[in-house]
Coordinates of C-alpha atoms and ligand atoms in Angstrom, one line a residue:
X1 CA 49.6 -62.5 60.0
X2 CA 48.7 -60.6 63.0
X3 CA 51.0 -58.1 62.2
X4 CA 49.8 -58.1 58.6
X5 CA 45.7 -57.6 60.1
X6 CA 46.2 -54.7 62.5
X7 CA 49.0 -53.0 59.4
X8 CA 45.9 -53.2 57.2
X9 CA 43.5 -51.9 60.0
X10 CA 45.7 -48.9 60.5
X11 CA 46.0 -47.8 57.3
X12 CA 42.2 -48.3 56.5
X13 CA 41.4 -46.2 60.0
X14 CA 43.8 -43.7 58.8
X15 CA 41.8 -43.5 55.1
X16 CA 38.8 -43.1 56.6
X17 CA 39.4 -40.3 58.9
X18 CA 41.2 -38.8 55.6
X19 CA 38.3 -39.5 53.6
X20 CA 36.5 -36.0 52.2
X21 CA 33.7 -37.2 50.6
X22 CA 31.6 -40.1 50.0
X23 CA 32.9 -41.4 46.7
X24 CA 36.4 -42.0 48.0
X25 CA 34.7 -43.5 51.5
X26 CA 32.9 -45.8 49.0
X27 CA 36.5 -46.3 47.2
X28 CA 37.9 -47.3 50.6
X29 CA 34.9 -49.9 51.5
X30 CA 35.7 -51.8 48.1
X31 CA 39.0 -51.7 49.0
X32 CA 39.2 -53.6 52.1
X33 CA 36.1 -55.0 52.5
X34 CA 35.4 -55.8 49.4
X35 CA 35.1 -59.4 47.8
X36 CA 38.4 -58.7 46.3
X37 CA 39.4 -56.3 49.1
X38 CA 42.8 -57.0 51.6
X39 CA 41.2 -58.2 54.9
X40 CA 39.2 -61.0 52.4
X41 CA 42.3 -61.7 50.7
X42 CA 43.4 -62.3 54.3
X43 CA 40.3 -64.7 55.1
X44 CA 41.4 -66.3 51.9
X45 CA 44.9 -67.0 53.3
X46 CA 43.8 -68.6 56.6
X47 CA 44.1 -72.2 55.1
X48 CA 47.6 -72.0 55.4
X49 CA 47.7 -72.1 59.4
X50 CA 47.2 -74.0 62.4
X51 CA 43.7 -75.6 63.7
X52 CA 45.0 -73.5 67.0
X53 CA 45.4 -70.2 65.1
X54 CA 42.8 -70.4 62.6
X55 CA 39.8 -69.4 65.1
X56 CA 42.5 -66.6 67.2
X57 CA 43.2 -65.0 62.6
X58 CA 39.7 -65.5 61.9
X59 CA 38.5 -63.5 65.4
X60 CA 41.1 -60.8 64.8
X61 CA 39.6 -60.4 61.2
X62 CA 36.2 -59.9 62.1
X63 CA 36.8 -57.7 64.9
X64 CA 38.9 -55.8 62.5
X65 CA 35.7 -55.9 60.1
X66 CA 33.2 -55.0 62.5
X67 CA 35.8 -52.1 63.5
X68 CA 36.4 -51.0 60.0
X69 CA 32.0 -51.0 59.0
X70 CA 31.0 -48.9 61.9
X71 CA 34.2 -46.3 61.5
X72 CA 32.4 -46.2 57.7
X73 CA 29.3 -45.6 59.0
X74 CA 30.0 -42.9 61.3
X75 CA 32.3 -41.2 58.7
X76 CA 29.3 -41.5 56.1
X77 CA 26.8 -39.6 58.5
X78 CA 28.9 -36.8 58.6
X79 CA 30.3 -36.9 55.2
X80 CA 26.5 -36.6 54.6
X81 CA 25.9 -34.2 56.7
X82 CA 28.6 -32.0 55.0
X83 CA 27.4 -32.0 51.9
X84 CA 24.3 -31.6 52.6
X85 CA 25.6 -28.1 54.5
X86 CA 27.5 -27.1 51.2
X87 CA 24.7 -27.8 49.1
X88 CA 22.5 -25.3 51.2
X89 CA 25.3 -22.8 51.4
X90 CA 25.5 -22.8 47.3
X91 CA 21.7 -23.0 46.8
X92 CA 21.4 -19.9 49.5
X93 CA 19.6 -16.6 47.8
X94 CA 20.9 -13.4 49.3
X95 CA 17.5 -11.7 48.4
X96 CA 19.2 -8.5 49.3
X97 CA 21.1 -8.2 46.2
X98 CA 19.1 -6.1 43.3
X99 CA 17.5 -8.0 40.3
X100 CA 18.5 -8.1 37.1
X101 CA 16.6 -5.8 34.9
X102 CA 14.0 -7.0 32.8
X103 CA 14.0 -6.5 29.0
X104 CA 11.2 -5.0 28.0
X105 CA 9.5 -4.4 24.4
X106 CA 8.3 -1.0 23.7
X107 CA 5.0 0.5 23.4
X108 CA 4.0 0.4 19.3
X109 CA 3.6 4.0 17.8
X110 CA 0.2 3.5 16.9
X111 CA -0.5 2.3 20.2
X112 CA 0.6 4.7 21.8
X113 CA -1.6 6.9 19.7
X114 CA -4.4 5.2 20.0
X115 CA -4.6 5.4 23.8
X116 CA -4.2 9.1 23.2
X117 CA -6.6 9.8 21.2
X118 CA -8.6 7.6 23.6
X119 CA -8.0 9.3 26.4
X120 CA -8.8 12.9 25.2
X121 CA -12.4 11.6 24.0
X122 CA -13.1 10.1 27.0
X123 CA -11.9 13.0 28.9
X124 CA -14.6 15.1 26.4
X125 CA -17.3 12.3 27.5
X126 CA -17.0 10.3 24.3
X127 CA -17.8 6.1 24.6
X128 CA -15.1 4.3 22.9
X129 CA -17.0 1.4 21.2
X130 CA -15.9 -1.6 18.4
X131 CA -17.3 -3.1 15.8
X132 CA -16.6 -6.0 13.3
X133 CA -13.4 -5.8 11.1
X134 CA -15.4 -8.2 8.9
X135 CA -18.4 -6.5 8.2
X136 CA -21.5 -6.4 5.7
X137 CA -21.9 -4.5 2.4
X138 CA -25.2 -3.3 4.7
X139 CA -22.9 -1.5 7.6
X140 CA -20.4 -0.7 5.5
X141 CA -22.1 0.9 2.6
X142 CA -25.9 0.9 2.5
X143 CA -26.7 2.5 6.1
X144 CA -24.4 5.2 5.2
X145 CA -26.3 6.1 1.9
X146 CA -24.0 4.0 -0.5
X147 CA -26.8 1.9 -1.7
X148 CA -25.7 -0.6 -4.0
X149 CA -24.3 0.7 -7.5
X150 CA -23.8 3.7 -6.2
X151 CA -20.6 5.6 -7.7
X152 CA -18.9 7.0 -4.8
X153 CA -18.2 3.3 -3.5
X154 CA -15.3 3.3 -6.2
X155 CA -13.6 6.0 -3.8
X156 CA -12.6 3.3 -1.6
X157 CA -11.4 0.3 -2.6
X158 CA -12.7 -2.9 -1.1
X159 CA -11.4 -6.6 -0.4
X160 CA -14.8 -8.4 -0.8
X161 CA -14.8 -11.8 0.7
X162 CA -18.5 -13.0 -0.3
X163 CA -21.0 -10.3 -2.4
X164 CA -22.3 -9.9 1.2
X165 CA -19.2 -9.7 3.6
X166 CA -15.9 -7.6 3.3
X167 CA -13.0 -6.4 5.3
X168 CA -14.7 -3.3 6.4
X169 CA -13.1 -0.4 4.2
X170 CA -13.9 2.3 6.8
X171 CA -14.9 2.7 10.4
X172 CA -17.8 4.6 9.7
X173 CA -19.7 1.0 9.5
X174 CA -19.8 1.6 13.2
X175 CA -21.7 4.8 13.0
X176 CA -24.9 3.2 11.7
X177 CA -24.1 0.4 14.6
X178 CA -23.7 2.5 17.1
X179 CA -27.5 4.3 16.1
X180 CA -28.9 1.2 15.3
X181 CA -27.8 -0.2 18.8
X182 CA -29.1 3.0 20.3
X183 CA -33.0 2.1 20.9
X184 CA -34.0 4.9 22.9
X185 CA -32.3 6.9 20.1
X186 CA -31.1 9.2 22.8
X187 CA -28.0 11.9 21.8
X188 CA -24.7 10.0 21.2
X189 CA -21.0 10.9 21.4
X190 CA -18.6 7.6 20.7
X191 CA -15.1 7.4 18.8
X192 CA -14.1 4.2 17.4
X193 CA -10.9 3.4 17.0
X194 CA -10.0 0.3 14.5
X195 CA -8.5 -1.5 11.8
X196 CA -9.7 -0.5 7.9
X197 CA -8.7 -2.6 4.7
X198 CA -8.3 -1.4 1.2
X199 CA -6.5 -2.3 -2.0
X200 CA -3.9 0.7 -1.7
X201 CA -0.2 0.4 -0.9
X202 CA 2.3 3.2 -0.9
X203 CA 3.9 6.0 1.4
X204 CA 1.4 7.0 2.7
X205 CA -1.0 4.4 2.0
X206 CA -1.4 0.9 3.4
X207 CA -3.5 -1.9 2.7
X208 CA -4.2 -2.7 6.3
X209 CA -4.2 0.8 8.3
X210 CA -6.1 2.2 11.1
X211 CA -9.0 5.1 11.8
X212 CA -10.8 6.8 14.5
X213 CA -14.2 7.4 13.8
X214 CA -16.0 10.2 15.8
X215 CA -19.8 10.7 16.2
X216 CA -22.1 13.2 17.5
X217 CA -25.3 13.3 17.1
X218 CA -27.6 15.6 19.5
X219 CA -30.1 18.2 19.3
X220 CA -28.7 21.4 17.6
X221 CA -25.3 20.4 16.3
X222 CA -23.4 22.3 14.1
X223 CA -20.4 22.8 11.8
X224 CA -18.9 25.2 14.5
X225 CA -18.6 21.9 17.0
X226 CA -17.4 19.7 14.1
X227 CA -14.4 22.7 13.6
X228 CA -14.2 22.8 17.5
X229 CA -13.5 19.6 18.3
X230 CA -11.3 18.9 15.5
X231 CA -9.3 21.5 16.1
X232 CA -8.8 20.8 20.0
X233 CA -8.1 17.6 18.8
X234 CA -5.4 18.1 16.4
X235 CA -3.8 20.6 18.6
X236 CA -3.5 17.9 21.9
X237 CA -2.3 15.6 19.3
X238 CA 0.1 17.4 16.9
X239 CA 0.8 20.6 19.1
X240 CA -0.7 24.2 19.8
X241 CA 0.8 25.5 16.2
X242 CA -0.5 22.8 14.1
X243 CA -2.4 24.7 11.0
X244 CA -5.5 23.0 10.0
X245 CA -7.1 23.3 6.2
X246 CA -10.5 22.2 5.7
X247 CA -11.5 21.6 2.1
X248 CA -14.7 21.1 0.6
X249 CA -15.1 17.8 -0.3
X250 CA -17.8 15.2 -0.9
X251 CA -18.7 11.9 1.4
X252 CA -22.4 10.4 1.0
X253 CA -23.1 10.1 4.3
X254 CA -22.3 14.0 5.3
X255 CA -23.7 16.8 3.9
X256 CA -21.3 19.5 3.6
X257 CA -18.3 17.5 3.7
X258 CA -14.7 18.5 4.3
X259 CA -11.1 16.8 3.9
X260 CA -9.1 18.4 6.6
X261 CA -5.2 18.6 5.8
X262 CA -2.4 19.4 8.3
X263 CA 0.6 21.3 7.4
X264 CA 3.1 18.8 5.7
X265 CA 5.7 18.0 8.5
X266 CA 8.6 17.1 6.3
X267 CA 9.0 19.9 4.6
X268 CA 7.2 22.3 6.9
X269 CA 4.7 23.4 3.7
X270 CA 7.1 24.2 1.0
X271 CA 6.2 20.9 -1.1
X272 CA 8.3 17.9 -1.1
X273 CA 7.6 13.7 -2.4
X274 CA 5.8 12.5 0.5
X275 CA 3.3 15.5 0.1
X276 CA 3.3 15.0 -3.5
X277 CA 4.6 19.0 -4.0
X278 CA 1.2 20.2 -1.9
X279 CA 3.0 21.2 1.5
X280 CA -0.1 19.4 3.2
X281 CA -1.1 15.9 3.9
X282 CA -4.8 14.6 4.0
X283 CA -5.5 13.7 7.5
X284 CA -9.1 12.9 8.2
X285 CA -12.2 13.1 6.2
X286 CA -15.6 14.5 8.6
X287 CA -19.0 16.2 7.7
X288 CA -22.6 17.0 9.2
X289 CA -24.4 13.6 9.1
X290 CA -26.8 13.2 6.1
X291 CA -30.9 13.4 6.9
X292 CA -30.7 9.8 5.3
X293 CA -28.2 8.7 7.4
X294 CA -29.7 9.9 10.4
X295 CA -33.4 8.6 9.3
X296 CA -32.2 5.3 8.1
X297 CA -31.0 4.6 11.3
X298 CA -33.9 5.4 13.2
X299 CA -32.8 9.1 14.2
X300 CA -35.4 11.9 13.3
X301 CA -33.5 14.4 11.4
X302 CA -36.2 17.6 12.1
X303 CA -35.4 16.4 15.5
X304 CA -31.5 15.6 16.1
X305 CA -28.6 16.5 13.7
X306 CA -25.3 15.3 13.7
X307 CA -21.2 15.3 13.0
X308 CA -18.5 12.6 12.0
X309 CA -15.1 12.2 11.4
X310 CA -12.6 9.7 10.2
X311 CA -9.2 9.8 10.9
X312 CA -6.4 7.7 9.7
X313 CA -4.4 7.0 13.2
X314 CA -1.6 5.8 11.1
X315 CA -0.9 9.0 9.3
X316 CA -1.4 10.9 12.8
X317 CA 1.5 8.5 14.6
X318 CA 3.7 9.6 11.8
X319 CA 3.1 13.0 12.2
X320 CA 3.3 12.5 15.6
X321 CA 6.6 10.8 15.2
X322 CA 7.7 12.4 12.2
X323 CA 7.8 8.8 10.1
X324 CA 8.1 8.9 6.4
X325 CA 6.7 5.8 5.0
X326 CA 3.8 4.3 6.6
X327 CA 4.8 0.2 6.0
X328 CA 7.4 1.0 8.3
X329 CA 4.6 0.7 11.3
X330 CA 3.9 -3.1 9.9
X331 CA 7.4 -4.3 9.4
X332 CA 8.2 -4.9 13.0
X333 CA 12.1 -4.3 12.7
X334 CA 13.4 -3.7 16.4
X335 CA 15.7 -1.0 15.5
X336 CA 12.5 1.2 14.3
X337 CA 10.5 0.0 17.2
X338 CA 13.0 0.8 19.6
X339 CA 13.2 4.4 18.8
X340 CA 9.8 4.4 20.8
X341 CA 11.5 3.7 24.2
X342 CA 10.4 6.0 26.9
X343 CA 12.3 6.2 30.1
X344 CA 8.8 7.2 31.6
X345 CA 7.8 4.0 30.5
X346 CA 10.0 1.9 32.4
X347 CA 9.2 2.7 35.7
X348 CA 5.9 1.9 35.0
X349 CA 6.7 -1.7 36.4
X350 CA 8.6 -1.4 39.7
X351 CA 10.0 -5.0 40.6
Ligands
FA5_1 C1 -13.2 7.9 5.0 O1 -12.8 6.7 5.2 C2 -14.5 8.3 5.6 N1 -15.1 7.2 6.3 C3 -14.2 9.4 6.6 C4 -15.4 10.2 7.1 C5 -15.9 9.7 8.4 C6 -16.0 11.2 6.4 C7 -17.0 10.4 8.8 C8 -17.1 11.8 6.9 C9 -17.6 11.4 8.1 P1 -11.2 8.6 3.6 O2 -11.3 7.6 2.6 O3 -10.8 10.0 3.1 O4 -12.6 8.8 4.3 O5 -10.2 8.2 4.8 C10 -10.1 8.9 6.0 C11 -8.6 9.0 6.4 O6 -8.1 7.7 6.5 C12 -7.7 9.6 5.3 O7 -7.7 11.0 5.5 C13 -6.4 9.0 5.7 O8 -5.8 9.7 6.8 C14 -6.7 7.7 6.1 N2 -6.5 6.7 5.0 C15 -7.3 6.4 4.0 N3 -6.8 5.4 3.2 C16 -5.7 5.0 3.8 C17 -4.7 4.1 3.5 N4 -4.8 3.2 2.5 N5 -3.6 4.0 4.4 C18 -3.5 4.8 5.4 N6 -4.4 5.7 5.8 C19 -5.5 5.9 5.0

């Protein structure tokens, strides 16, 4: 039985020094020390021998035991020890190694436009203010000599959302804001860039679109700043040879009014479907701000006069971009949006 003990010890002393980690360490505990493990089967055996050899086995065992634990626990520590080395190795960052680049969306054409024609304004001392998308029949018509019934409020379409509130059909709500907020009724210069809602839906016409309104209103202006400023403005936006037409046309709340058209950019003038055979495309609407206008919101017209325009942004980003159908800016499909990816653009984040 001796024999039998010190074979068994050898082996186990041999399996832990073998073991490499501290599942098959565990594996070895079970399996000789274990209820069912060899030395207990041993133990278990003792009944067989001598009262003189019993306590001389059952010594031998123990020591074997005792041996057998604190080999186990001295392999566990470093076992432990190792894996706790590899696990630090594996987590380890080498934060020399460059990043991996960051997808990024791109800037929306109108957007982009927008900050534009921000940016030259303010650059020409313009304030860019806001005003409600939802606005009242009073701002959106009535302060702009559209009293109620009037005619020319058929020109624009409206979604009405109570007799007193709609989605405001035209930025120029903002002009009379903009006055009325004024209470020293000093000169003003703002542009107001915005959503605008009508009932309209084709090429060139959406039902949710987007205008810059520009206003003026100082001692002494005339038509020739009006022309001025619209054409620096057209020619920062669309280029130094971009033709401007201005045609007569007829808004109550300027008197004279003009339609300015810019030079159709599909078919370079010669007529095609998107500029229904004209060569040009309507661009902005503008005018010298009407007396009433002026008066009604607490400007003296003997006193100060005045210019506005409106602008559609969206025609101007496709211009810009040379786009053919406007509902492409609201369908968000990624392969039209990514066209507007601008290696300038991504080095604007350095990581
Ligand atoms: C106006 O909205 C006037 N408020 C402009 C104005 C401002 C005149 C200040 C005088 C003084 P009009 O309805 O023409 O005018 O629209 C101006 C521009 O908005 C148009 O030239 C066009 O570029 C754009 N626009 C109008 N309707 C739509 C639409 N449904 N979709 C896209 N753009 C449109």
């Amino acid at each position: 039985m001796k024999e039998q003990i010190e074979q068994i010890q050898k082996e186990a002393l041999q399996s832990i020094s073998d073991a490499t980690d501290l599942k098959q360490l565990n594996d070895i505990r079970v399996k000789y020390l274990g209820k069912k493990g060899e030395l207990t089967s041993v133990l278990r055996g003792m009944g067989g021998l001598s009262a003189e050899e019993r306590p001389i086995i059952g010594a031998l065992v123990n020591t074997c035991k005792e041996e057998l634990e604190a080999k186990i626990q001295e392999k566990e520590k470093e076992l432990e020890k190792l894996e706790l080395e590899k696990r630090i190795a594996n987590e380890q960052i080498d934060i020399t190694l460059p990043s991996q680049k960051v997808k990024r969306g791109s800037k929306h054409p109108l957007n982009r436009v927008i900050e534009e024609v921000e940016d030259l304004f303010v650059s020409m001392g313009y304030d860019v203010v806001s005003g409600p998308e939802l606005e009242t029949d009073e701002y959106c018509f009535e302060r702009l000599n559209l009293p109620k019934g009037h005619p020319a409020r058929d020109m624009q379409d409206s979604f009405y959302i109570t007799t007193e509130y709609l989605l405001r059909t035209q930025t120029s709500a903002v002009q009379a804001r903009a006055m009325m907020a004024n209470e020293e009724k000093s000169p003003l210069r703002v542009i107001v860039p915005g959503k605008t809602f009508r009932r309209e839906d084709d090429a060139t016409h959406s039902h949710q679109f987007n205008q810059v309104e520009g206003l003026v209103v100082d001692k002494n202006i005339s038509l020739a700043d009006l022309k001025g400023t619209l054409e620096v403005f057209m020619k920062k936006m669309l280029g130094q040879n971009t033709e401007l037409r201005f045609r007569p046309s007829y808004f109550p709340f300027t008197e004279p009014s003009y339609e300015v058209d810019v030079t159709c950019f599909k078919c370079g003038g010669k007529g095609c479907n998107l500029c229904k055979q004209t060569g040009w495309i309507e661009l902005l609407g503008s005018g010298i701000v009407h007396p009433n206008v002026l008066r009604m919101n607490g400007y003296d017209p003997d006193k100060y006069s005045g210019f506005a325009f409106g602008v559609g942004l969206d025609r101007l980003a496709m211009f810009k971009y040379g786009i053919t159908d406007i509902r492409l800016l609201y369908q968000n499909d990624v392969r039209f949006l990514k066209q507007f990816d601008r290696k300038d653009e991504e080095n604007e984040i350095k990581y």
